[in-house]
PDB file of C-alpha atoms and ligand atoms in Angstrom:
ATOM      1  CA  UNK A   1    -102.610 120.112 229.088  1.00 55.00           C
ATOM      2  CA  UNK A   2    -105.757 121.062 227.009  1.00 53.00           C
ATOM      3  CA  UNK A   3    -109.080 120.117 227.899  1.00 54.00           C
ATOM      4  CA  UNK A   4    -112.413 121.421 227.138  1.00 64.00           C
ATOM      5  CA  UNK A   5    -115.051 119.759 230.030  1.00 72.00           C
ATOM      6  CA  UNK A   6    -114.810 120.935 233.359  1.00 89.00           C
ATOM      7  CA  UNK A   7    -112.980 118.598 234.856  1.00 93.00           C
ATOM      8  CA  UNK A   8    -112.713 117.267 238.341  1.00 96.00           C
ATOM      9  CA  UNK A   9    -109.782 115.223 239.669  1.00 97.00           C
ATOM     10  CA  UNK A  10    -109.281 113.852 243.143  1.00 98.00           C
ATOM     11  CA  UNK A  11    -106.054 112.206 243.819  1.00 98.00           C
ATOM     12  CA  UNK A  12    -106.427 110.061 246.527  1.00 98.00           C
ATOM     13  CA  UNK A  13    -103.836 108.109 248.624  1.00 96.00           C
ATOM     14  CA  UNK A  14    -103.011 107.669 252.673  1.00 94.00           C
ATOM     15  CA  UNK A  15    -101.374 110.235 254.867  1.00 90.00           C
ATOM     16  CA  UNK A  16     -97.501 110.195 253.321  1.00 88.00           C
ATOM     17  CA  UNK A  17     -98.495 108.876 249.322  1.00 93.00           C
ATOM     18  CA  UNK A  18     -97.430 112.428 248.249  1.00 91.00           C
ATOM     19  CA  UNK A  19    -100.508 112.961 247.186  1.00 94.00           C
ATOM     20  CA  UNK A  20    -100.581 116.736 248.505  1.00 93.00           C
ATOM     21  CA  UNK A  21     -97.454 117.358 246.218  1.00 92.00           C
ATOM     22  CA  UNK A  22     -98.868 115.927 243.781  1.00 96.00           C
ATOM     23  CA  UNK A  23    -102.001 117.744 243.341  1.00 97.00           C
ATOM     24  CA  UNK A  24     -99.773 121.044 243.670  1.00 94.00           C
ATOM     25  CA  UNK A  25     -97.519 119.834 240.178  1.00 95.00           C
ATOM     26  CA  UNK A  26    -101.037 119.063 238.722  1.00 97.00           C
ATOM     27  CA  UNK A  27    -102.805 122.282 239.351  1.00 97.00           C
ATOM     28  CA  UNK A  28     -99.441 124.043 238.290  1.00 96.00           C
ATOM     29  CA  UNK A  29     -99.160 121.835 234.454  1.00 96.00           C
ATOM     30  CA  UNK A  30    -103.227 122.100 234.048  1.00 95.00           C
ATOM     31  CA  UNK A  31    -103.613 125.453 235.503  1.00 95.00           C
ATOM     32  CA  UNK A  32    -106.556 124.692 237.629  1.00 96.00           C
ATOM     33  CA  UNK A  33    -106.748 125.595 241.204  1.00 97.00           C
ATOM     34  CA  UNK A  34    -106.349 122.662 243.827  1.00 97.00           C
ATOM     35  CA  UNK A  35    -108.368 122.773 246.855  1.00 98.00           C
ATOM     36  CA  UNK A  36    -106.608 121.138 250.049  1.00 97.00           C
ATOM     37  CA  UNK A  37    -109.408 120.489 252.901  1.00 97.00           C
ATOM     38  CA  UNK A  38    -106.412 119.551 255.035  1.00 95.00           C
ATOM     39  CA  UNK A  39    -104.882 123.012 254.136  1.00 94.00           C
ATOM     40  CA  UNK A  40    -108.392 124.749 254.781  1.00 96.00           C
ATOM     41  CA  UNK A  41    -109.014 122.895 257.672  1.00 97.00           C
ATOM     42  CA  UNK A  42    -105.782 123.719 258.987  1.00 94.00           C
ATOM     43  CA  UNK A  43    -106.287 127.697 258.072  1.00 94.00           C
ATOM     44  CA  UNK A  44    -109.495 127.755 259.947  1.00 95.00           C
ATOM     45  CA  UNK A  45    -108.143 125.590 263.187  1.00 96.00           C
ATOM     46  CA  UNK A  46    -106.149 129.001 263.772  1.00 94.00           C
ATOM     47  CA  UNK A  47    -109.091 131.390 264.515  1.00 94.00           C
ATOM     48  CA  UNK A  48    -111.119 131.596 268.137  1.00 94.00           C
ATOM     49  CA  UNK A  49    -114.034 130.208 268.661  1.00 94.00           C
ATOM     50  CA  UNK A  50    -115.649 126.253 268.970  1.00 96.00           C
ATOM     51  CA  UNK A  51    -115.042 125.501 265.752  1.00 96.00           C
ATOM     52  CA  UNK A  52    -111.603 125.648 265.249  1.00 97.00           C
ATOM     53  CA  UNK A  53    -111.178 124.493 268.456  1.00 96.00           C
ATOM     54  CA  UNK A  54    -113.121 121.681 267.868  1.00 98.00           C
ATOM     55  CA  UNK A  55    -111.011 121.397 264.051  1.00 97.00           C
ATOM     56  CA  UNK A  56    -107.724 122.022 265.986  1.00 96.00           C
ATOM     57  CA  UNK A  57    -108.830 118.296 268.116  1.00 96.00           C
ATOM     58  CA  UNK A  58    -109.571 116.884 265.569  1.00 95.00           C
ATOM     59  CA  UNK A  59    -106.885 116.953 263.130  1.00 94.00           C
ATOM     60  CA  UNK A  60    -104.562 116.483 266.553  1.00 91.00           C
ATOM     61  CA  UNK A  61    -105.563 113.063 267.087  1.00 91.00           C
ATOM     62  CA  UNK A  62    -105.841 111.970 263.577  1.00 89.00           C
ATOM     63  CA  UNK A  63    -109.394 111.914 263.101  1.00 92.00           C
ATOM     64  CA  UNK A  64    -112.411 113.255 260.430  1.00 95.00           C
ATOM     65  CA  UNK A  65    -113.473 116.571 260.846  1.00 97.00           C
ATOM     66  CA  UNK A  66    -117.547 116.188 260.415  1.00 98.00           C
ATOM     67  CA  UNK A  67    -118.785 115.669 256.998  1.00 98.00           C
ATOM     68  CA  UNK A  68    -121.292 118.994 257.572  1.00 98.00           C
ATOM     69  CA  UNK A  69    -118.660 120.965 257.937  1.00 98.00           C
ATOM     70  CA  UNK A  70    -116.745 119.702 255.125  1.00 98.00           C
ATOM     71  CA  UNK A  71    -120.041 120.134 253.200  1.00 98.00           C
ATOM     72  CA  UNK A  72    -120.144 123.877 253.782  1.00 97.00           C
ATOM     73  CA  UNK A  73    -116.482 124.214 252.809  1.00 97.00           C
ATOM     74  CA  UNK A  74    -116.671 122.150 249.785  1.00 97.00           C
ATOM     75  CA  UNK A  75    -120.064 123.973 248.357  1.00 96.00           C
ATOM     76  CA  UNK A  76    -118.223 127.460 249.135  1.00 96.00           C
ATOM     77  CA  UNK A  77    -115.065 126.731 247.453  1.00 97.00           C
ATOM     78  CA  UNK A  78    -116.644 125.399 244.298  1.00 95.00           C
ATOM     79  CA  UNK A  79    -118.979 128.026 243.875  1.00 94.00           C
ATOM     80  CA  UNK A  80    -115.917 130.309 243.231  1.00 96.00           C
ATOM     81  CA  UNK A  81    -115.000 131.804 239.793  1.00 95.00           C
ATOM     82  CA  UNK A  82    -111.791 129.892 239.182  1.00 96.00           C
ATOM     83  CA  UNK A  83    -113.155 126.330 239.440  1.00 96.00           C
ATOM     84  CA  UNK A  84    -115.698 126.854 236.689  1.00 92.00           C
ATOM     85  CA  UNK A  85    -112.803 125.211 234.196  1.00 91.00           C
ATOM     86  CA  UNK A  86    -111.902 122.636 236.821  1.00 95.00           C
ATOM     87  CA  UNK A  87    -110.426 121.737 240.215  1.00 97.00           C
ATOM     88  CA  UNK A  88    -108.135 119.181 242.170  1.00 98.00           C
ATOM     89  CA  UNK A  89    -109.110 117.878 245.024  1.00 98.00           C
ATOM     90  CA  UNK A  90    -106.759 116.552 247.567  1.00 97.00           C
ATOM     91  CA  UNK A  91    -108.074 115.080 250.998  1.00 96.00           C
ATOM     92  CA  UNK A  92    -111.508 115.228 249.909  1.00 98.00           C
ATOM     93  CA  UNK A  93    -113.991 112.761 249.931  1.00 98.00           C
ATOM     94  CA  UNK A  94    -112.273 110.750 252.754  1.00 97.00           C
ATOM     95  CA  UNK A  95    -115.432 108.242 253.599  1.00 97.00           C
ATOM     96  CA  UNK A  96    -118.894 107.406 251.960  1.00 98.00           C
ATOM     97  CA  UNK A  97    -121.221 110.044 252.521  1.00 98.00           C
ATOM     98  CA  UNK A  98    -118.431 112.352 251.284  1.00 98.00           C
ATOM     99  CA  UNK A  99    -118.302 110.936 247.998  1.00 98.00           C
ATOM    100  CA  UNK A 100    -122.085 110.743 247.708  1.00 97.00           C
ATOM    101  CA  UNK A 101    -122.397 114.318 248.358  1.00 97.00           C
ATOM    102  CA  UNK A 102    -119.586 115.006 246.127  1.00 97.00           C
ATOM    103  CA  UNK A 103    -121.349 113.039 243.041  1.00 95.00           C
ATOM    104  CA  UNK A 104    -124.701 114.932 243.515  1.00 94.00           C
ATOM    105  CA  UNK A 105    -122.478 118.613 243.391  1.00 93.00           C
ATOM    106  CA  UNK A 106    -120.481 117.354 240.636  1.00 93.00           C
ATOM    107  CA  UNK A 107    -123.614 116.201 238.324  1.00 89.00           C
ATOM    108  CA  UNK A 108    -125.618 119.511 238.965  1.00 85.00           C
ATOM    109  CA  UNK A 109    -122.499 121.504 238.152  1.00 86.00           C
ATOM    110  CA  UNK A 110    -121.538 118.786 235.109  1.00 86.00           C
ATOM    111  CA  UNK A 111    -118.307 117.909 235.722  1.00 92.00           C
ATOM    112  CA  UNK A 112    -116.618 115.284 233.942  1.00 91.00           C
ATOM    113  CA  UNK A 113    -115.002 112.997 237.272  1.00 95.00           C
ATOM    114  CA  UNK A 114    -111.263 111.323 237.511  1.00 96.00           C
ATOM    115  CA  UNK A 115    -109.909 109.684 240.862  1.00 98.00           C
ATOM    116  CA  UNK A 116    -106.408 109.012 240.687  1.00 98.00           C
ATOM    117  CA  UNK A 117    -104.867 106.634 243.815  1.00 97.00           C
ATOM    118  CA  UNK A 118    -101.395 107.331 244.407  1.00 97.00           C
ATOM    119  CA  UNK A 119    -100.466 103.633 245.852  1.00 96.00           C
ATOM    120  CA  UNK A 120     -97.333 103.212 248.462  1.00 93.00           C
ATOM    121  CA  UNK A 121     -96.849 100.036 250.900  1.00 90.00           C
ATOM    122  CA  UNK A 122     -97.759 101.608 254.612  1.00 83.00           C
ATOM    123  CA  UNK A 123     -93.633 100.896 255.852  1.00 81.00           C
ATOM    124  CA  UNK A 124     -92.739 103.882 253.734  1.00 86.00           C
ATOM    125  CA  UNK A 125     -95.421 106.195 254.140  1.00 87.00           C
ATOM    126  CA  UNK A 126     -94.825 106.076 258.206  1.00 83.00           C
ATOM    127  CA  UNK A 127     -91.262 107.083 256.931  1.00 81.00           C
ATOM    128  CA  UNK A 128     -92.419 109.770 254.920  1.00 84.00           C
ATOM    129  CA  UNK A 129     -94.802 111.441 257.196  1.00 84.00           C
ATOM    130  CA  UNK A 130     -91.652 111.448 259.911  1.00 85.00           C
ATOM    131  CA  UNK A 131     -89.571 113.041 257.683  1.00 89.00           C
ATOM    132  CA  UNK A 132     -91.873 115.506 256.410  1.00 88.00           C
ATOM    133  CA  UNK A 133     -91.856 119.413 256.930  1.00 93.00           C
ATOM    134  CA  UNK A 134     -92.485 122.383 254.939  1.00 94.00           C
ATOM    135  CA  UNK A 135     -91.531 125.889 253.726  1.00 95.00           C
ATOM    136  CA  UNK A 136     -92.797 128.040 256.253  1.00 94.00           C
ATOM    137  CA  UNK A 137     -93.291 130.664 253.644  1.00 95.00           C
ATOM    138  CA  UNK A 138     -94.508 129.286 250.375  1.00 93.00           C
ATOM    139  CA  UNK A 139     -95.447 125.804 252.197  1.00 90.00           C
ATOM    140  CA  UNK A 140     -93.647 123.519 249.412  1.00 91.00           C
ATOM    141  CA  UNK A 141     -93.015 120.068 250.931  1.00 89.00           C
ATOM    142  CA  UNK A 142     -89.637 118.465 251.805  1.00 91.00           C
ATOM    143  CA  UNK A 143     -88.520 115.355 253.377  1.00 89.00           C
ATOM    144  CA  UNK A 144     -85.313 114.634 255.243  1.00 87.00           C
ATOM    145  CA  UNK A 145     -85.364 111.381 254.266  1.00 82.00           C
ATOM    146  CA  UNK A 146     -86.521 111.592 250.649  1.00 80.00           C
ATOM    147  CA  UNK A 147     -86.380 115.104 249.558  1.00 85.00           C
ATOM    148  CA  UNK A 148     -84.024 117.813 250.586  1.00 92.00           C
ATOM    149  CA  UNK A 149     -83.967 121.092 249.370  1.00 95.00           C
ATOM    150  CA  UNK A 150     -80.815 121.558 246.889  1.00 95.00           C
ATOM    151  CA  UNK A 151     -79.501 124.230 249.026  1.00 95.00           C
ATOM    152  CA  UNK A 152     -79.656 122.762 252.719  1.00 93.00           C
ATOM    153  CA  UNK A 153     -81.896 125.286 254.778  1.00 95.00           C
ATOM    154  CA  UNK A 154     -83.153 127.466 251.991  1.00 97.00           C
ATOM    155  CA  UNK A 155     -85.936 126.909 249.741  1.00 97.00           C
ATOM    156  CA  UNK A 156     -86.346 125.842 246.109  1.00 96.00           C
ATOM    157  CA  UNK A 157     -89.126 127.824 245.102  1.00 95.00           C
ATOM    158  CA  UNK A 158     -88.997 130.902 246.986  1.00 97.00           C
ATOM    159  CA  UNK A 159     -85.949 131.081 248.635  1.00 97.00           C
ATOM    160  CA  UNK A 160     -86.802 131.292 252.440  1.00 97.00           C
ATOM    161  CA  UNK A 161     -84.785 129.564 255.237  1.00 97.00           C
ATOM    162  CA  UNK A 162     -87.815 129.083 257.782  1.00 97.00           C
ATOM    163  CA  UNK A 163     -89.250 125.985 257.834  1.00 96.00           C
ATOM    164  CA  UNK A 164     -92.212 124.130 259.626  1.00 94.00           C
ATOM    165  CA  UNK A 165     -93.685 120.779 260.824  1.00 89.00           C
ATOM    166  CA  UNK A 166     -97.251 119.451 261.053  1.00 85.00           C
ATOM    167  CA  UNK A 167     -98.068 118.915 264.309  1.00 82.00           C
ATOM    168  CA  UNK A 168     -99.926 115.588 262.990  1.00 82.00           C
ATOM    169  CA  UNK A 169     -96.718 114.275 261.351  1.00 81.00           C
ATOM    170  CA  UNK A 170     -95.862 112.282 264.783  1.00 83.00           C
ATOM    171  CA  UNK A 171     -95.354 108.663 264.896  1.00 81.00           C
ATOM    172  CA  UNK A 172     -99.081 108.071 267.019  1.00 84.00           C
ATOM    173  CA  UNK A 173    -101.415 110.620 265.148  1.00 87.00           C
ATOM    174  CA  UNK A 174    -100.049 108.849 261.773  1.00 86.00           C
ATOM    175  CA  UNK A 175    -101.246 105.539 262.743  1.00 87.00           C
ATOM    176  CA  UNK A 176    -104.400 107.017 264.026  1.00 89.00           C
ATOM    177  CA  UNK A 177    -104.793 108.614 260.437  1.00 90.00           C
ATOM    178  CA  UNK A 178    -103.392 105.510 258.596  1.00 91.00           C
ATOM    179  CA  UNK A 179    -106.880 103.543 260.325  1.00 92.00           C
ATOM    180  CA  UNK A 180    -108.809 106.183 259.228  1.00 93.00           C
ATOM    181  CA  UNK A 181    -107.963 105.911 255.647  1.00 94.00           C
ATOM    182  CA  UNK A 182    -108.362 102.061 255.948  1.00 94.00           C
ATOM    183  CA  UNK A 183    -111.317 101.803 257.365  1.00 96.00           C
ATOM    184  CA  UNK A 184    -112.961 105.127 255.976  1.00 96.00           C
ATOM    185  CA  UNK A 185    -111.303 106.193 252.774  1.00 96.00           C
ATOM    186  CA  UNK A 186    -110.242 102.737 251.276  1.00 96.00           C
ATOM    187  CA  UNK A 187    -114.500 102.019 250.496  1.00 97.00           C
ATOM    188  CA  UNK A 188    -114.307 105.005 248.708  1.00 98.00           C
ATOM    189  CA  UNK A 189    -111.852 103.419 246.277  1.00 98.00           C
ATOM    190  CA  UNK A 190    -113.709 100.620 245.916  1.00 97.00           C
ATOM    191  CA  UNK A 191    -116.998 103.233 245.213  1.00 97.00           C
ATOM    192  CA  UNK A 192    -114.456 104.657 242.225  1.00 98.00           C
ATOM    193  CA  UNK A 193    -113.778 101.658 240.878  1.00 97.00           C
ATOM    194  CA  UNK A 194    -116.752  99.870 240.739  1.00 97.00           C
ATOM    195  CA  UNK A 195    -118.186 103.250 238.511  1.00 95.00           C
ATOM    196  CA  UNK A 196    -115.013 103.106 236.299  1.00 94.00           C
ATOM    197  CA  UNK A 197    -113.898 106.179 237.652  1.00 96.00           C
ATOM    198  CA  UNK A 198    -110.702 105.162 239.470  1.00 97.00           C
ATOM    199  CA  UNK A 199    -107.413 104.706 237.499  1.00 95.00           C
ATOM    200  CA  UNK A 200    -103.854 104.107 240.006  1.00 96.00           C
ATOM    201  CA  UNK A 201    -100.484 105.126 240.168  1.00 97.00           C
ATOM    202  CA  UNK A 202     -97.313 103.754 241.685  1.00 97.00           C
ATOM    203  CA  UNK A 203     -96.128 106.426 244.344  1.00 96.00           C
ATOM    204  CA  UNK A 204     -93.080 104.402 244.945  1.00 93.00           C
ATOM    205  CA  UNK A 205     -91.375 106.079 241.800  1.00 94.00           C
ATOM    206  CA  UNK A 206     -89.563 110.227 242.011  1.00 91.00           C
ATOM    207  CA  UNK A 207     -92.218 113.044 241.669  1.00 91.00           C
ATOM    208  CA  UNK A 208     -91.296 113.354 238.521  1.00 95.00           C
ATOM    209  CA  UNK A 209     -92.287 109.976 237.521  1.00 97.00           C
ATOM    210  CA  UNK A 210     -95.721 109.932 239.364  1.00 97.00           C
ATOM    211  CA  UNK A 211     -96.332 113.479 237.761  1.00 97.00           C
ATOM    212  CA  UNK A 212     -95.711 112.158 234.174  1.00 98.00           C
ATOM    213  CA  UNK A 213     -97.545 109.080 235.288  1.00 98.00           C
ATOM    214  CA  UNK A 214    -100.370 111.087 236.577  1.00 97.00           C
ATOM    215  CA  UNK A 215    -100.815 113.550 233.712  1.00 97.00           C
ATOM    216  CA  UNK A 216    -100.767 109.873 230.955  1.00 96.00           C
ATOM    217  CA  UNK A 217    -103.539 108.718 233.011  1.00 94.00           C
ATOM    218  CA  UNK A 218    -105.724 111.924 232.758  1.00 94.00           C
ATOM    219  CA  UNK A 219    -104.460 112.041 229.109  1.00 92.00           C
ATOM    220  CA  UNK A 220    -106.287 108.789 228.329  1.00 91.00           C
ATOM    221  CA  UNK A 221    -109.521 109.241 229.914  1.00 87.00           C
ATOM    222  CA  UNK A 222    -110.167 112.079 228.222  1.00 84.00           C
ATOM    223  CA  UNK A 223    -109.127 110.402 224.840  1.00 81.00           C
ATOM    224  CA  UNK A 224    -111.752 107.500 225.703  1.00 73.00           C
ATOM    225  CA  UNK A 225    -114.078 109.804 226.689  1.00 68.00           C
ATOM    226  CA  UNK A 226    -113.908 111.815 223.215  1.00 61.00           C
ATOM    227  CA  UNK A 227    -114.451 108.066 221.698  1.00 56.00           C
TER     228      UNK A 227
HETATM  229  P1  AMP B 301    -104.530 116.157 255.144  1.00 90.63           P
HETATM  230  O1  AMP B 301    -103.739 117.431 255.038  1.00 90.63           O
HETATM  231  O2  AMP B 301    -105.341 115.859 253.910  1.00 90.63           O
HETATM  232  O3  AMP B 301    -103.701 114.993 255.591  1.00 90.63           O
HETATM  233  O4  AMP B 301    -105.632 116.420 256.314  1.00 90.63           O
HETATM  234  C1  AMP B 301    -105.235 116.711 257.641  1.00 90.63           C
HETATM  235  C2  AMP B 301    -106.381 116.451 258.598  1.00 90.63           C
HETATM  236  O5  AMP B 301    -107.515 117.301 258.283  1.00 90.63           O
HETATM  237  C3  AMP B 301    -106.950 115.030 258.542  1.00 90.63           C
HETATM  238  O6  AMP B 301    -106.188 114.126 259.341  1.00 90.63           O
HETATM  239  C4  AMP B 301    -108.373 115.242 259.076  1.00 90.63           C
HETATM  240  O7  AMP B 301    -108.381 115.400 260.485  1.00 90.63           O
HETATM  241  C5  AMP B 301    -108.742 116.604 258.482  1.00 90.63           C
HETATM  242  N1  AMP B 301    -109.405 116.440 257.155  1.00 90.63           N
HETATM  243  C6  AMP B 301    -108.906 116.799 255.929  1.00 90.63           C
HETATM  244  N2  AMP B 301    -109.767 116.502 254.946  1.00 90.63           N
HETATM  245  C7  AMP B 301    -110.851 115.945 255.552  1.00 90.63           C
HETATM  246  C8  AMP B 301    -112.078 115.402 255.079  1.00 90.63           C
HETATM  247  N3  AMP B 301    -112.356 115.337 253.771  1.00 90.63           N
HETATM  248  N4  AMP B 301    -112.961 114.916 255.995  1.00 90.63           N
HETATM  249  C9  AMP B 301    -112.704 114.973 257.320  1.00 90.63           C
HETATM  250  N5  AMP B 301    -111.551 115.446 257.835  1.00 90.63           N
HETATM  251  C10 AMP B 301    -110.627 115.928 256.969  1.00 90.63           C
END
């Protein structure tokens, strides 16, 4: 997809919405780079030291890491070359203060801001997140449940027969992170919307579906915002 401003795009959505997969089909069909704080949070919960230790607790029980330290992360990942044209965002801003730091980055850098929700009812998203695991190699994300790979045991993308879970993808962490997004994330929807930033999808329908859903939606603001 063309576009000439920088543009930022956060797809938002609860633990299970698909919204990780998501921002991986949209990086690939607008070649811009997504940035996972989950994903970066998860790399950095591996080293020694307090602060992946303290990371590594968090993320166990389902909680938010602290917004300083998602400051830092966020500033240093921006600042690098291959956001200048753009960036995804996935899992970040998860409360208030994130978003408010978020808008003051954004403006000094002028970006040109799209939040896309990726809705599903919470009885299938507790399915999905129980179902989930991943490519231990190329980390693409499958579901027994939902989404097998076409070969069983090997890979779609790259071919590897190792897989891995999340450690978080266990029945009590996910309704730990479920209240989190209710009571944290869901007023930043409402922050979206009121600023006629926030446009929603239906994550109930195939990838394939949300994807083509998700790229019309992205399609139109920046046709409004050319008029
Ligand atoms: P995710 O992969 O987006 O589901 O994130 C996994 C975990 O990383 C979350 O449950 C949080 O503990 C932590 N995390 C990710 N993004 C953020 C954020 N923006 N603020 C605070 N914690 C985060």
């Amino acid at each position: 997809m063309e576009h000439k401003l920088p543009l930022a795009v956060i797809i938002m959505g609860p633990p299970g919405s698909g919204k990780g997969t998501q921002s991986s089909r949209l990086s690939a069909s607008m070649n811009i780079p997504k940035i996972s704080t989950g994903d970066i949070l998860r790399q950095v919960s591996l080293g020694d030291g307090p602060k992946s230790e303290y990371i590594r607790s968090v993320i166990a029980t389902g909680g938010l890491v602290s917004d300083n330290i998602l400051a830092d992360l966020i500033v240093s990942r921006l600042s690098d070359l291959d956001c200048k044209d753009g960036f995804i965002l996935d899992g970040y801003p998860r409360n208030i203060q994130q978003a408010t730091f978020l808008g003051e980055l954004l403006l000094d850098r002028n970006y040109k801001l799209l939040v896309i929700e990726v809705i599903v009812p919470d009885d299938t998203l507790i399915k999905r997140v129980k179902g989930r695991y991943l490519c231990k190699n190329c980390g693409t994300i499958y579901n027994k449940y939902f989404a097998k790979p076409q070969k069983d045991g090997i890979c779609d993308k790259c071919g590897s027969s190792e897989f891995t879970y999340r450690s978080d993808d266990n029945e009590l962490v996910i309704k730990e992170r479920l209240k989190e997004y209710n009571t944290q994330t869901i007023p930043v929807l409402d922050y979206y919307r009121q600023r006629n930033l926030l446009v929603s999808v239906n994550g109930e329908k195939t990838s394939d579906e949300v994807h083509e859903d998700i790229l019309r939606q992205i399609a139109r603001a920046l046709v409004n915002d050319c008029n």
